[in-house]
């Protein structure tokens, strides 16, 4: 056992000392240093997304009335903006038609949000954009006040109570 440990120690010592280079600075490529310095200088330049509106109010709508809106945004940063995903908090709100290509600084884009219009009273939904901004995600919202459909059949709330009395 001692011979195995002694042999491994000798092998490690030979390996560590044979890798030693007297002039490591001669192996540095100045082109790589310049490219790395440029990359590091721009590493903190994140794109910035600016929306025309971050919350859209559909106002008062009748229950079950589908509505849609477009959210417009601009890249106000110094790097290309990428929106890799857009999702909502539930299936009743569907984001679509967004630009998956990089958006150059100063350029604008938009996406559509469709809401099925179902619910009761005040409804608010959040839509989250996954981006390459410094925060990594951005949120916009839609809201609406949903009133009952006047043409919907009336619920028979009292019929069960009447049947139980008879």
mmCIF file of C-alpha atoms in Angstrom:
data_model
loop_
_atom_site.group_PDB
_atom_site.id
_atom_site.type_symbol
_atom_site.label_atom_id
_atom_site.label_comp_id
_atom_site.label_asym_id
_atom_site.label_seq_id
_atom_site.Cartn_x
_atom_site.Cartn_y
_atom_site.Cartn_z
ATOM 1 C CA UNK A 1 0.000 0.000 0.000
ATOM 2 C CA UNK A 2 2.874 2.333 0.833
ATOM 3 C CA UNK A 3 4.446 1.593 -2.551
ATOM 4 C CA UNK A 4 1.195 2.512 -4.373
ATOM 5 C CA UNK A 5 0.902 5.829 -2.512
ATOM 6 C CA UNK A 6 4.593 6.560 -3.066
ATOM 7 C CA UNK A 7 4.251 5.728 -6.780
ATOM 8 C CA UNK A 8 1.173 7.966 -7.200
ATOM 9 C CA UNK A 9 2.922 10.803 -5.379
ATOM 10 C CA UNK A 10 5.935 10.552 -7.668
ATOM 11 C CA UNK A 11 3.690 10.477 -10.736
ATOM 12 C CA UNK A 12 1.794 13.585 -9.584
ATOM 13 C CA UNK A 13 5.019 15.432 -8.866
ATOM 14 C CA UNK A 14 6.352 14.644 -12.342
ATOM 15 C CA UNK A 15 3.063 15.734 -13.947
ATOM 16 C CA UNK A 16 2.910 19.066 -12.090
ATOM 17 C CA UNK A 17 6.534 19.993 -12.689
ATOM 18 C CA UNK A 18 6.512 18.999 -16.377
ATOM 19 C CA UNK A 19 3.591 21.379 -17.118
ATOM 20 C CA UNK A 20 5.504 24.359 -15.786
ATOM 21 C CA UNK A 21 6.301 26.914 -18.507
ATOM 22 C CA UNK A 22 8.989 29.506 -17.951
ATOM 23 C CA UNK A 23 7.518 32.115 -20.318
ATOM 24 C CA UNK A 24 3.716 31.844 -20.282
ATOM 25 C CA UNK A 25 3.319 35.477 -21.410
ATOM 26 C CA UNK A 26 4.688 34.571 -24.847
ATOM 27 C CA UNK A 27 1.612 32.414 -25.513
ATOM 28 C CA UNK A 28 -0.909 35.284 -25.137
ATOM 29 C CA UNK A 29 -2.446 36.409 -28.426
ATOM 30 C CA UNK A 30 -2.921 40.197 -28.443
ATOM 31 C CA UNK A 31 -5.901 39.914 -30.850
ATOM 32 C CA UNK A 32 -7.740 37.764 -28.305
ATOM 33 C CA UNK A 33 -6.997 40.273 -25.540
ATOM 34 C CA UNK A 34 -8.435 43.137 -27.639
ATOM 35 C CA UNK A 35 -11.568 41.123 -28.517
ATOM 36 C CA UNK A 36 -12.094 40.198 -24.854
ATOM 37 C CA UNK A 37 -11.674 43.820 -23.749
ATOM 38 C CA UNK A 38 -14.282 44.967 -26.285
ATOM 39 C CA UNK A 39 -16.684 42.189 -25.224
ATOM 40 C CA UNK A 40 -16.258 43.066 -21.547
ATOM 41 C CA UNK A 41 -16.823 46.772 -22.235
ATOM 42 C CA UNK A 42 -20.215 46.089 -23.818
ATOM 43 C CA UNK A 43 -21.254 43.310 -21.410
ATOM 44 C CA UNK A 44 -23.219 45.755 -19.235
ATOM 45 C CA UNK A 45 -25.148 47.250 -22.183
ATOM 46 C CA UNK A 46 -28.560 45.643 -21.902
ATOM 47 C CA UNK A 47 -31.462 46.402 -24.200
ATOM 48 C CA UNK A 48 -34.256 48.458 -22.644
ATOM 49 C CA UNK A 49 -37.892 47.826 -23.542
ATOM 50 C CA UNK A 50 -40.267 50.816 -23.421
ATOM 51 C CA UNK A 51 -44.014 50.285 -23.859
ATOM 52 C CA UNK A 52 -46.530 52.802 -25.199
ATOM 53 C CA UNK A 53 -48.788 51.509 -22.403
ATOM 54 C CA UNK A 54 -48.166 48.876 -19.730
ATOM 55 C CA UNK A 55 -51.856 48.437 -18.861
ATOM 56 C CA UNK A 56 -54.798 48.366 -21.243
ATOM 57 C CA UNK A 57 -58.345 48.908 -19.953
ATOM 58 C CA UNK A 58 -61.092 47.422 -22.140
ATOM 59 C CA UNK A 59 -63.664 49.316 -20.085
ATOM 60 C CA UNK A 60 -67.055 47.668 -19.536
ATOM 61 C CA UNK A 61 -67.801 44.610 -21.661
ATOM 62 C CA UNK A 62 -70.622 42.058 -21.668
ATOM 63 C CA UNK A 63 -69.709 38.624 -20.279
ATOM 64 C CA UNK A 64 -68.421 36.362 -23.063
ATOM 65 C CA UNK A 65 -67.532 39.165 -25.497
ATOM 66 C CA UNK A 66 -64.038 38.503 -26.898
ATOM 67 C CA UNK A 67 -61.757 41.552 -27.132
ATOM 68 C CA UNK A 68 -58.173 42.144 -28.207
ATOM 69 C CA UNK A 69 -55.505 44.824 -28.071
ATOM 70 C CA UNK A 70 -51.963 45.375 -29.292
ATOM 71 C CA UNK A 71 -49.074 46.305 -27.026
ATOM 72 C CA UNK A 72 -46.432 48.336 -28.854
ATOM 73 C CA UNK A 73 -42.875 48.569 -27.578
ATOM 74 C CA UNK A 74 -39.540 50.095 -28.569
ATOM 75 C CA UNK A 75 -35.966 49.051 -27.864
ATOM 76 C CA UNK A 76 -34.545 52.171 -26.196
ATOM 77 C CA UNK A 77 -31.304 50.448 -25.157
ATOM 78 C CA UNK A 78 -27.955 50.051 -26.898
ATOM 79 C CA UNK A 79 -28.124 46.307 -27.655
ATOM 80 C CA UNK A 80 -30.513 44.191 -29.742
ATOM 81 C CA UNK A 81 -33.694 43.244 -27.862
ATOM 82 C CA UNK A 82 -34.945 39.654 -27.979
ATOM 83 C CA UNK A 83 -38.421 38.664 -26.764
ATOM 84 C CA UNK A 84 -38.132 34.887 -26.508
ATOM 85 C CA UNK A 85 -41.537 34.124 -24.971
ATOM 86 C CA UNK A 86 -44.809 35.765 -23.968
ATOM 87 C CA UNK A 87 -47.290 34.040 -21.660
ATOM 88 C CA UNK A 88 -50.320 34.959 -19.606
ATOM 89 C CA UNK A 89 -51.562 33.904 -16.195
ATOM 90 C CA UNK A 90 -54.453 31.855 -17.604
ATOM 91 C CA UNK A 91 -55.868 30.349 -20.804
ATOM 92 C CA UNK A 92 -58.526 33.044 -21.164
ATOM 93 C CA UNK A 93 -55.834 35.538 -22.217
ATOM 94 C CA UNK A 94 -53.751 34.594 -25.247
ATOM 95 C CA UNK A 95 -50.725 36.587 -26.446
ATOM 96 C CA UNK A 96 -49.709 36.113 -30.087
ATOM 97 C CA UNK A 97 -47.975 37.585 -33.131
ATOM 98 C CA UNK A 98 -44.761 38.776 -31.515
ATOM 99 C CA UNK A 99 -41.450 39.295 -33.274
ATOM 100 C CA UNK A 100 -38.989 36.589 -32.237
ATOM 101 C CA UNK A 101 -36.133 38.180 -34.225
ATOM 102 C CA UNK A 102 -33.736 40.600 -32.488
ATOM 103 C CA UNK A 103 -35.030 44.179 -32.463
ATOM 104 C CA UNK A 104 -32.298 46.724 -33.113
ATOM 105 C CA UNK A 105 -31.877 49.755 -30.840
ATOM 106 C CA UNK A 106 -34.465 52.384 -31.779
ATOM 107 C CA UNK A 107 -36.750 49.908 -33.594
ATOM 108 C CA UNK A 108 -40.291 49.040 -32.495
ATOM 109 C CA UNK A 109 -42.502 45.966 -32.516
ATOM 110 C CA UNK A 110 -45.871 44.846 -31.149
ATOM 111 C CA UNK A 111 -47.821 41.806 -30.026
ATOM 112 C CA UNK A 112 -51.525 41.016 -29.779
ATOM 113 C CA UNK A 113 -53.394 39.977 -26.639
ATOM 114 C CA UNK A 114 -56.801 38.320 -26.993
ATOM 115 C CA UNK A 115 -59.107 38.025 -23.975
ATOM 116 C CA UNK A 116 -62.215 35.823 -24.105
ATOM 117 C CA UNK A 117 -64.196 38.332 -22.014
ATOM 118 C CA UNK A 118 -65.480 35.858 -19.446
ATOM 119 C CA UNK A 119 -65.701 36.605 -15.756
ATOM 120 C CA UNK A 120 -67.527 38.677 -13.186
ATOM 121 C CA UNK A 121 -67.059 42.311 -12.203
ATOM 122 C CA UNK A 122 -63.513 43.728 -12.396
ATOM 123 C CA UNK A 123 -61.010 41.344 -14.034
ATOM 124 C CA UNK A 124 -57.257 41.910 -14.363
ATOM 125 C CA UNK A 125 -54.754 39.658 -16.190
ATOM 126 C CA UNK A 126 -50.955 39.829 -16.403
ATOM 127 C CA UNK A 127 -48.883 39.025 -19.479
ATOM 128 C CA UNK A 128 -45.184 38.258 -18.929
ATOM 129 C CA UNK A 129 -42.539 38.773 -21.618
ATOM 130 C CA UNK A 130 -39.294 36.813 -21.317
ATOM 131 C CA UNK A 131 -36.589 39.150 -22.641
ATOM 132 C CA UNK A 132 -32.851 39.720 -22.629
ATOM 133 C CA UNK A 133 -33.249 42.969 -20.658
ATOM 134 C CA UNK A 134 -31.418 43.429 -17.370
ATOM 135 C CA UNK A 135 -34.477 42.220 -15.376
ATOM 136 C CA UNK A 136 -35.025 39.254 -17.717
ATOM 137 C CA UNK A 137 -38.804 39.687 -17.843
ATOM 138 C CA UNK A 138 -41.319 42.458 -18.292
ATOM 139 C CA UNK A 139 -45.024 42.532 -17.359
ATOM 140 C CA UNK A 140 -47.995 44.252 -19.008
ATOM 141 C CA UNK A 141 -51.625 44.020 -17.862
ATOM 142 C CA UNK A 142 -55.135 44.082 -19.239
ATOM 143 C CA UNK A 143 -58.296 44.784 -17.289
ATOM 144 C CA UNK A 144 -62.027 45.008 -17.901
ATOM 145 C CA UNK A 145 -65.261 45.340 -15.971
ATOM 146 C CA UNK A 146 -67.461 42.428 -17.026
ATOM 147 C CA UNK A 147 -71.219 42.805 -16.694
ATOM 148 C CA UNK A 148 -73.703 39.934 -17.041
ATOM 149 C CA UNK A 149 -75.096 39.191 -20.494
ATOM 150 C CA UNK A 150 -78.679 40.566 -20.555
ATOM 151 C CA UNK A 151 -79.651 37.935 -23.165
ATOM 152 C CA UNK A 152 -78.388 34.994 -21.128
ATOM 153 C CA UNK A 153 -81.059 32.693 -19.669
ATOM 154 C CA UNK A 154 -81.853 33.537 -16.060
ATOM 155 C CA UNK A 155 -80.598 31.104 -13.446
ATOM 156 C CA UNK A 156 -83.295 29.221 -11.591
ATOM 157 C CA UNK A 157 -82.005 29.745 -8.072
ATOM 158 C CA UNK A 158 -85.327 29.254 -6.279
ATOM 159 C CA UNK A 159 -86.580 26.058 -8.000
ATOM 160 C CA UNK A 160 -84.637 23.665 -5.760
ATOM 161 C CA UNK A 161 -86.086 25.291 -2.646
ATOM 162 C CA UNK A 162 -89.642 25.086 -4.011
ATOM 163 C CA UNK A 163 -89.293 21.372 -4.884
ATOM 164 C CA UNK A 164 -88.025 20.525 -1.427
ATOM 165 C CA UNK A 165 -91.071 22.150 0.211
ATOM 166 C CA UNK A 166 -93.592 20.160 -1.870
#
